[in-house]
mmCIF file of C-alpha atoms and ligand atoms in Angstrom:
data_model
loop_
_atom_site.group_PDB
_atom_site.id
_atom_site.type_symbol
_atom_site.label_atom_id
_atom_site.label_comp_id
_atom_site.label_asym_id
_atom_site.label_seq_id
_atom_site.Cartn_x
_atom_site.Cartn_y
_atom_site.Cartn_z
ATOM 1 C CA UNK I 221 107.410 105.441 137.284
ATOM 2 C CA UNK I 222 105.913 106.638 134.108
ATOM 3 C CA UNK I 223 107.547 108.793 131.403
ATOM 4 C CA UNK I 224 107.373 112.497 132.680
ATOM 5 C CA UNK I 225 107.377 115.531 130.969
ATOM 6 C CA UNK I 226 108.557 118.450 133.227
ATOM 7 C CA UNK I 227 107.677 121.842 131.592
ATOM 8 C CA UNK I 228 108.871 125.017 132.584
ATOM 9 C CA UNK I 229 106.817 127.869 131.037
ATOM 10 C CA UNK I 230 105.225 131.435 131.960
ATOM 11 C CA UNK I 231 102.058 130.092 131.102
ATOM 12 C CA UNK I 232 101.302 126.967 132.779
ATOM 13 C CA UNK I 233 97.858 127.232 132.320
ATOM 14 C CA UNK I 234 98.181 126.490 128.576
ATOM 15 C CA UNK I 235 98.922 122.641 129.734
ATOM 16 C CA UNK I 236 97.702 120.036 129.233
ATOM 17 C CA UNK I 237 95.622 121.903 126.661
ATOM 18 C CA UNK I 238 95.658 119.384 123.581
ATOM 19 C CA UNK I 239 97.755 116.991 125.250
ATOM 20 C CA UNK I 240 94.620 116.471 127.528
ATOM 21 C CA UNK I 241 92.501 114.940 124.489
ATOM 22 C CA UNK I 242 92.694 112.025 121.813
ATOM 23 C CA UNK I 243 95.565 109.593 122.216
ATOM 24 C CA UNK I 244 97.828 111.681 124.624
ATOM 25 C CA UNK I 245 95.003 112.610 126.734
ATOM 26 C CA UNK I 246 93.526 108.991 127.379
ATOM 27 C CA UNK I 247 97.247 107.917 128.097
ATOM 28 C CA UNK I 248 97.536 110.727 130.549
ATOM 29 C CA UNK I 249 94.516 109.655 132.319
ATOM 30 C CA UNK I 250 95.678 105.976 132.475
ATOM 31 C CA UNK I 251 98.971 107.093 134.119
ATOM 32 C CA UNK I 252 100.962 105.890 130.997
ATOM 33 C CA UNK I 253 102.726 109.171 131.219
ATOM 34 C CA UNK I 254 102.676 112.358 133.529
ATOM 35 C CA UNK I 255 102.795 116.029 133.086
ATOM 36 C CA UNK I 256 104.386 118.468 135.507
ATOM 37 C CA UNK I 257 104.333 122.140 134.950
ATOM 38 C CA UNK I 258 106.214 124.896 136.623
ATOM 39 C CA UNK I 259 105.559 128.534 136.389
ATOM 40 C CA UNK I 260 109.081 130.137 135.714
ATOM 41 C CA UNK I 261 107.552 133.458 137.359
ATOM 42 C CA UNK I 262 107.522 131.655 140.636
ATOM 43 C CA UNK I 263 111.384 131.837 140.507
ATOM 44 C CA UNK I 264 111.660 135.451 140.352
ATOM 45 C CA UNK I 265 113.180 137.122 143.561
ATOM 46 C CA UNK I 266 112.332 140.638 142.412
ATOM 47 C CA UNK I 267 109.754 142.988 143.998
ATOM 48 C CA UNK I 268 107.194 142.833 140.775
ATOM 49 C CA UNK I 269 108.159 139.324 140.059
ATOM 50 C CA UNK I 270 109.981 140.398 136.929
ATOM 51 C CA UNK I 271 111.303 137.477 134.750
ATOM 52 C CA UNK I 272 112.808 139.568 131.616
ATOM 53 C CA UNK I 273 114.917 142.574 131.100
ATOM 54 C CA UNK I 274 116.168 144.653 128.074
ATOM 55 C CA UNK I 275 118.719 143.419 126.086
ATOM 56 C CA UNK I 276 122.419 144.361 126.359
ATOM 57 C CA UNK I 277 123.397 146.176 123.462
ATOM 58 C CA UNK I 278 119.813 147.403 122.500
ATOM 59 C CA UNK I 279 117.315 145.997 120.353
ATOM 60 C CA UNK I 280 113.488 145.120 120.400
ATOM 61 C CA UNK I 281 111.763 142.597 122.887
ATOM 62 C CA UNK I 282 112.708 141.275 126.318
ATOM 63 C CA UNK I 283 115.121 138.587 127.479
ATOM 64 C CA UNK I 284 114.410 135.945 130.318
ATOM 65 C CA UNK I 285 116.701 136.531 133.001
ATOM 66 C CA UNK I 286 119.563 134.016 133.833
ATOM 67 C CA UNK I 287 119.069 133.944 137.330
ATOM 68 C CA UNK I 288 115.213 133.209 137.323
ATOM 69 C CA UNK I 289 115.417 130.621 134.738
ATOM 70 C CA UNK I 290 118.553 128.952 136.774
ATOM 71 C CA UNK I 291 116.643 128.835 140.072
ATOM 72 C CA UNK I 292 113.283 127.309 138.131
ATOM 73 C CA UNK I 293 115.841 124.605 136.626
ATOM 74 C CA UNK I 294 117.569 123.930 139.984
ATOM 75 C CA UNK I 295 114.157 123.360 141.554
ATOM 76 C CA UNK I 296 113.111 120.712 139.065
ATOM 77 C CA UNK I 297 116.473 118.996 138.643
ATOM 78 C CA UNK I 298 116.591 118.835 142.449
ATOM 79 C CA UNK I 299 114.036 116.240 142.220
ATOM 80 C CA UNK I 300 115.323 114.233 139.467
ATOM 81 C CA UNK I 301 118.087 111.770 138.649
ATOM 82 C CA UNK I 302 119.553 112.315 135.386
ATOM 83 C CA UNK I 303 116.596 114.017 133.513
ATOM 84 C CA UNK I 304 117.159 115.304 129.763
ATOM 85 C CA UNK I 305 116.842 118.937 129.335
ATOM 86 C CA UNK I 306 115.439 120.507 126.131
ATOM 87 C CA UNK I 307 115.248 124.212 125.269
ATOM 88 C CA UNK I 308 112.411 125.033 122.581
ATOM 89 C CA UNK I 309 113.680 127.798 120.238
ATOM 90 C CA UNK I 310 113.627 128.339 116.529
ATOM 91 C CA UNK I 311 117.597 128.454 116.824
ATOM 92 C CA UNK I 312 117.551 124.613 117.819
ATOM 93 C CA UNK I 313 118.455 121.628 115.648
ATOM 94 C CA UNK I 314 115.456 120.521 113.976
ATOM 95 C CA UNK I 315 112.997 118.010 115.714
ATOM 96 C CA UNK I 316 113.161 114.593 114.045
ATOM 97 C CA UNK I 317 111.339 111.161 114.669
ATOM 98 C CA UNK I 318 114.964 109.934 115.707
ATOM 99 C CA UNK I 319 114.931 112.494 118.523
ATOM 100 C CA UNK I 320 111.349 111.638 119.540
ATOM 101 C CA UNK I 321 112.616 108.088 119.966
ATOM 102 C CA UNK I 322 115.532 108.821 122.048
ATOM 103 C CA UNK I 323 113.272 111.138 124.247
ATOM 104 C CA UNK I 324 110.560 108.179 124.617
ATOM 105 C CA UNK I 325 113.620 106.326 126.188
ATOM 106 C CA UNK I 326 114.385 108.618 128.635
ATOM 107 C CA UNK I 327 112.300 108.660 132.193
ATOM 108 C CA UNK I 328 112.267 112.496 132.806
ATOM 109 C CA UNK I 329 112.316 115.099 130.343
ATOM 110 C CA UNK I 330 112.762 118.856 131.220
ATOM 111 C CA UNK I 331 111.290 121.209 128.728
ATOM 112 C CA UNK I 332 112.111 124.967 128.999
ATOM 113 C CA UNK I 333 109.791 127.125 126.876
ATOM 114 C CA UNK I 334 111.247 130.271 125.839
ATOM 115 C CA UNK I 335 109.293 133.755 125.422
ATOM 116 C CA UNK I 336 109.929 137.341 124.136
ATOM 117 C CA UNK I 337 113.401 137.619 122.324
ATOM 118 C CA UNK I 338 114.868 134.744 123.962
ATOM 119 C CA UNK I 339 117.039 133.728 127.087
ATOM 120 C CA UNK I 340 119.986 135.153 128.512
ATOM 121 C CA UNK I 341 122.662 132.894 126.751
ATOM 122 C CA UNK I 342 124.540 132.185 129.897
ATOM 123 C CA UNK I 343 121.793 129.741 131.281
ATOM 124 C CA UNK I 344 122.278 127.670 128.067
ATOM 125 C CA UNK I 345 125.900 127.504 128.676
ATOM 126 C CA UNK I 346 125.287 126.700 132.497
ATOM 127 C CA UNK I 347 122.833 123.700 132.083
ATOM 128 C CA UNK I 348 123.180 120.891 129.365
ATOM 129 C CA UNK I 349 120.085 121.923 127.515
ATOM 130 C CA UNK I 350 119.691 120.745 123.966
ATOM 131 C CA UNK I 351 118.238 123.631 121.922
ATOM 132 C CA UNK I 352 115.694 121.874 119.517
ATOM 133 C CA UNK I 353 113.376 123.770 116.737
ATOM 134 C CA UNK I 354 110.123 122.189 115.461
ATOM 135 C CA UNK I 355 110.645 123.972 112.093
ATOM 136 C CA UNK I 356 111.879 126.879 110.419
ATOM 137 C CA UNK I 357 109.209 129.337 111.342
ATOM 138 C CA UNK I 358 108.737 131.507 114.595
ATOM 139 C CA UNK I 359 106.051 130.761 117.224
ATOM 140 C CA UNK I 360 105.342 133.450 119.793
ATOM 141 C CA UNK I 361 106.790 131.174 122.406
ATOM 142 C CA UNK I 362 107.814 127.395 122.963
ATOM 143 C CA UNK I 363 104.445 126.346 124.454
ATOM 144 C CA UNK I 364 102.964 125.014 121.387
ATOM 145 C CA UNK I 365 106.123 123.617 120.299
ATOM 146 C CA UNK I 366 106.531 121.778 123.604
ATOM 147 C CA UNK I 367 103.094 120.026 123.078
ATOM 148 C CA UNK I 368 104.075 119.019 119.690
ATOM 149 C CA UNK I 369 107.156 117.226 121.031
ATOM 150 C CA UNK I 370 105.526 115.747 123.958
ATOM 151 C CA UNK I 371 102.572 114.541 121.805
ATOM 152 C CA UNK I 372 105.271 112.839 119.335
ATOM 153 C CA UNK I 373 106.787 111.245 122.357
ATOM 154 C CA UNK I 374 103.758 110.073 124.173
ATOM 155 C CA UNK I 375 102.435 107.974 121.006
ATOM 156 C CA UNK I 376 105.748 106.125 120.961
ATOM 157 C CA UNK I 377 105.308 105.014 124.843
ATOM 158 C CA UNK I 378 104.507 101.192 125.317
ATOM 159 C CA UNK I 379 100.619 100.302 124.914
ATOM 160 C CA UNK I 380 99.932 103.933 124.040
ATOM 161 C CA UNK I 381 99.153 103.015 120.263
ATOM 162 C CA UNK I 382 97.844 99.638 119.991
ATOM 163 C CA UNK I 383 99.794 98.070 117.181
ATOM 164 C CA UNK I 384 103.492 98.452 117.412
ATOM 165 C CA UNK I 385 104.018 97.697 113.951
ATOM 166 C CA UNK I 386 102.025 100.543 112.966
ATOM 167 C CA UNK I 387 104.961 102.608 114.321
ATOM 168 C CA UNK I 388 107.351 100.715 112.420
ATOM 169 C CA UNK I 389 105.868 101.209 109.287
ATOM 170 C CA UNK I 390 105.588 104.993 109.696
ATOM 171 C CA UNK I 391 106.527 107.426 106.982
ATOM 172 C CA UNK I 392 109.497 109.203 108.564
ATOM 173 C CA UNK I 393 111.235 105.912 109.702
ATOM 174 C CA UNK I 394 111.414 104.842 106.053
ATOM 175 C CA UNK I 395 112.043 108.424 104.732
ATOM 176 C CA UNK I 396 108.780 108.057 102.563
ATOM 177 C CA UNK I 397 105.593 110.032 102.965
ATOM 178 C CA UNK I 398 102.212 108.015 103.252
ATOM 179 C CA UNK I 399 100.353 106.629 100.383
ATOM 180 C CA UNK I 400 96.829 107.955 99.928
ATOM 181 C CA UNK I 401 94.037 105.949 101.840
ATOM 182 C CA UNK I 402 90.382 105.392 100.876
ATOM 183 C CA UNK I 403 87.394 104.058 102.762
ATOM 184 C CA UNK I 404 83.774 103.433 101.829
ATOM 185 C CA UNK I 405 81.890 104.128 99.855
ATOM 186 C CA UNK I 406 83.671 102.494 96.761
ATOM 187 C CA UNK I 407 82.197 105.622 94.668
ATOM 188 C CA UNK I 408 81.910 109.020 96.135
ATOM 189 C CA UNK I 409 81.043 112.378 94.309
ATOM 190 C CA UNK I 410 81.823 110.279 91.138
ATOM 191 C CA UNK I 411 85.127 109.500 92.310
ATOM 192 C CA UNK I 412 86.211 105.900 92.327
ATOM 193 C CA UNK I 413 88.501 104.040 94.609
ATOM 194 C CA UNK I 414 91.729 102.957 92.926
ATOM 195 C CA UNK I 415 90.778 99.313 91.399
ATOM 196 C CA UNK I 416 93.731 97.995 92.663
ATOM 197 C CA UNK I 417 92.714 98.227 96.405
ATOM 198 C CA UNK I 418 89.634 96.359 95.636
ATOM 199 C CA UNK I 419 91.319 93.603 94.034
ATOM 200 C CA UNK I 420 92.516 91.620 97.436
ATOM 201 C CA UNK I 421 95.903 91.060 95.659
ATOM 202 C CA UNK I 422 98.047 92.024 98.352
ATOM 203 C CA UNK I 423 101.248 91.769 96.328
ATOM 204 C CA UNK I 424 99.894 94.432 93.924
ATOM 205 C CA UNK I 425 98.413 96.716 96.576
ATOM 206 C CA UNK I 426 101.635 96.863 98.129
ATOM 207 C CA UNK I 427 103.592 97.565 95.185
ATOM 208 C CA UNK I 428 100.863 100.395 94.261
ATOM 209 C CA UNK I 429 101.200 101.947 97.523
ATOM 210 C CA UNK I 430 104.895 101.844 97.374
ATOM 211 C CA UNK I 431 104.747 103.742 93.909
ATOM 212 C CA UNK I 432 102.228 106.322 95.410
ATOM 213 C CA UNK I 433 104.597 106.971 98.477
ATOM 214 C CA UNK I 434 107.497 107.290 96.079
ATOM 215 C CA UNK I 435 105.960 109.702 93.731
ATOM 216 C CA UNK I 436 104.426 111.548 96.561
ATOM 217 C CA UNK I 437 107.985 112.035 98.249
ATOM 218 C CA UNK I 438 110.016 112.688 95.076
ATOM 219 C CA UNK I 439 107.285 115.578 94.313
ATOM 220 C CA UNK I 440 107.058 117.153 97.660
ATOM 221 C CA UNK I 441 110.180 116.479 99.567
ATOM 222 C CA UNK I 442 113.123 116.174 97.489
ATOM 223 C CA UNK I 443 115.250 116.333 100.702
ATOM 224 C CA UNK I 444 113.625 113.092 101.997
ATOM 225 C CA UNK I 445 113.652 111.553 98.547
ATOM 226 C CA UNK I 446 117.349 111.949 98.578
ATOM 227 C CA UNK I 447 117.724 110.139 101.919
ATOM 228 C CA UNK I 448 115.585 107.299 100.888
ATOM 229 C CA UNK I 449 117.613 106.772 97.950
ATOM 230 C CA UNK I 450 120.620 106.605 99.717
ATOM 231 C CA UNK I 451 119.053 104.417 102.424
ATOM 232 C CA UNK I 452 118.162 101.759 99.706
ATOM 233 C CA UNK I 453 121.723 101.630 98.430
HETATM 234 N N1 LIG Z 719 109.707 129.047 119.853
HETATM 235 C C1 LIG Z 719 109.533 129.842 118.919
HETATM 236 N N2 LIG Z 719 109.516 129.144 117.474
HETATM 237 C C2 LIG Z 719 109.848 127.921 117.702
HETATM 238 C C3 LIG Z 719 110.120 127.023 117.005
HETATM 239 N N3 LIG Z 719 109.980 126.875 115.576
HETATM 240 N N4 LIG Z 719 110.419 125.680 117.433
HETATM 241 C C4 LIG Z 719 110.758 125.686 118.692
HETATM 242 N N5 LIG Z 719 110.234 126.667 119.613
HETATM 243 C C5 LIG Z 719 110.109 127.786 119.360
#
């Protein structure tokens, strides 16, 4: 069986969306990974299919009900052996390349997408859900974040991207941002491609690229730069 993302959402029609295109979409069509969506609303047992309610203690917004999400999780987990459970929320641990690597090594990843003001905390205690954030900003729901996570995993799966070394070389594995790239023509809008890249001198090219990557990282991402310096020690 191929790597499978099981998405629990109130908006299953959003999927595959961008995941149906480009690299992820081709791999999906080729059976290199699978996508299953589950509508959380199908697990409501109330008369009007309610999935949320007002928060105890007051405050704005609505909270996803524990029993509804619990039934959805039971339904999915009943079909799987030892899946990994992820809950997407801005409160989670930041998503990293390392986390994507570890998710790519799983067989089944269950992704719970939150909405409204959140989810009844007791479901998060009841299930081994790892709370993951894709960044320090708030989205209107977990679906776009789920797409980010799944896209990031799928490109790591065997044979999805041609050259394995293009993955090894990637910036966040080395704690360095990517160096600038150029293609034809050599002169465009009075702008020249750096001479060294046309020199055919591989050692000088590598050296130039490393310098560029280091300068960019130092300027834009002091946090990454610090990790890079430590990892070199
Ligand atoms: N849902 C809303 N905002 C989010 C974020 N930043 N990361 C993951 N899930 C989210």
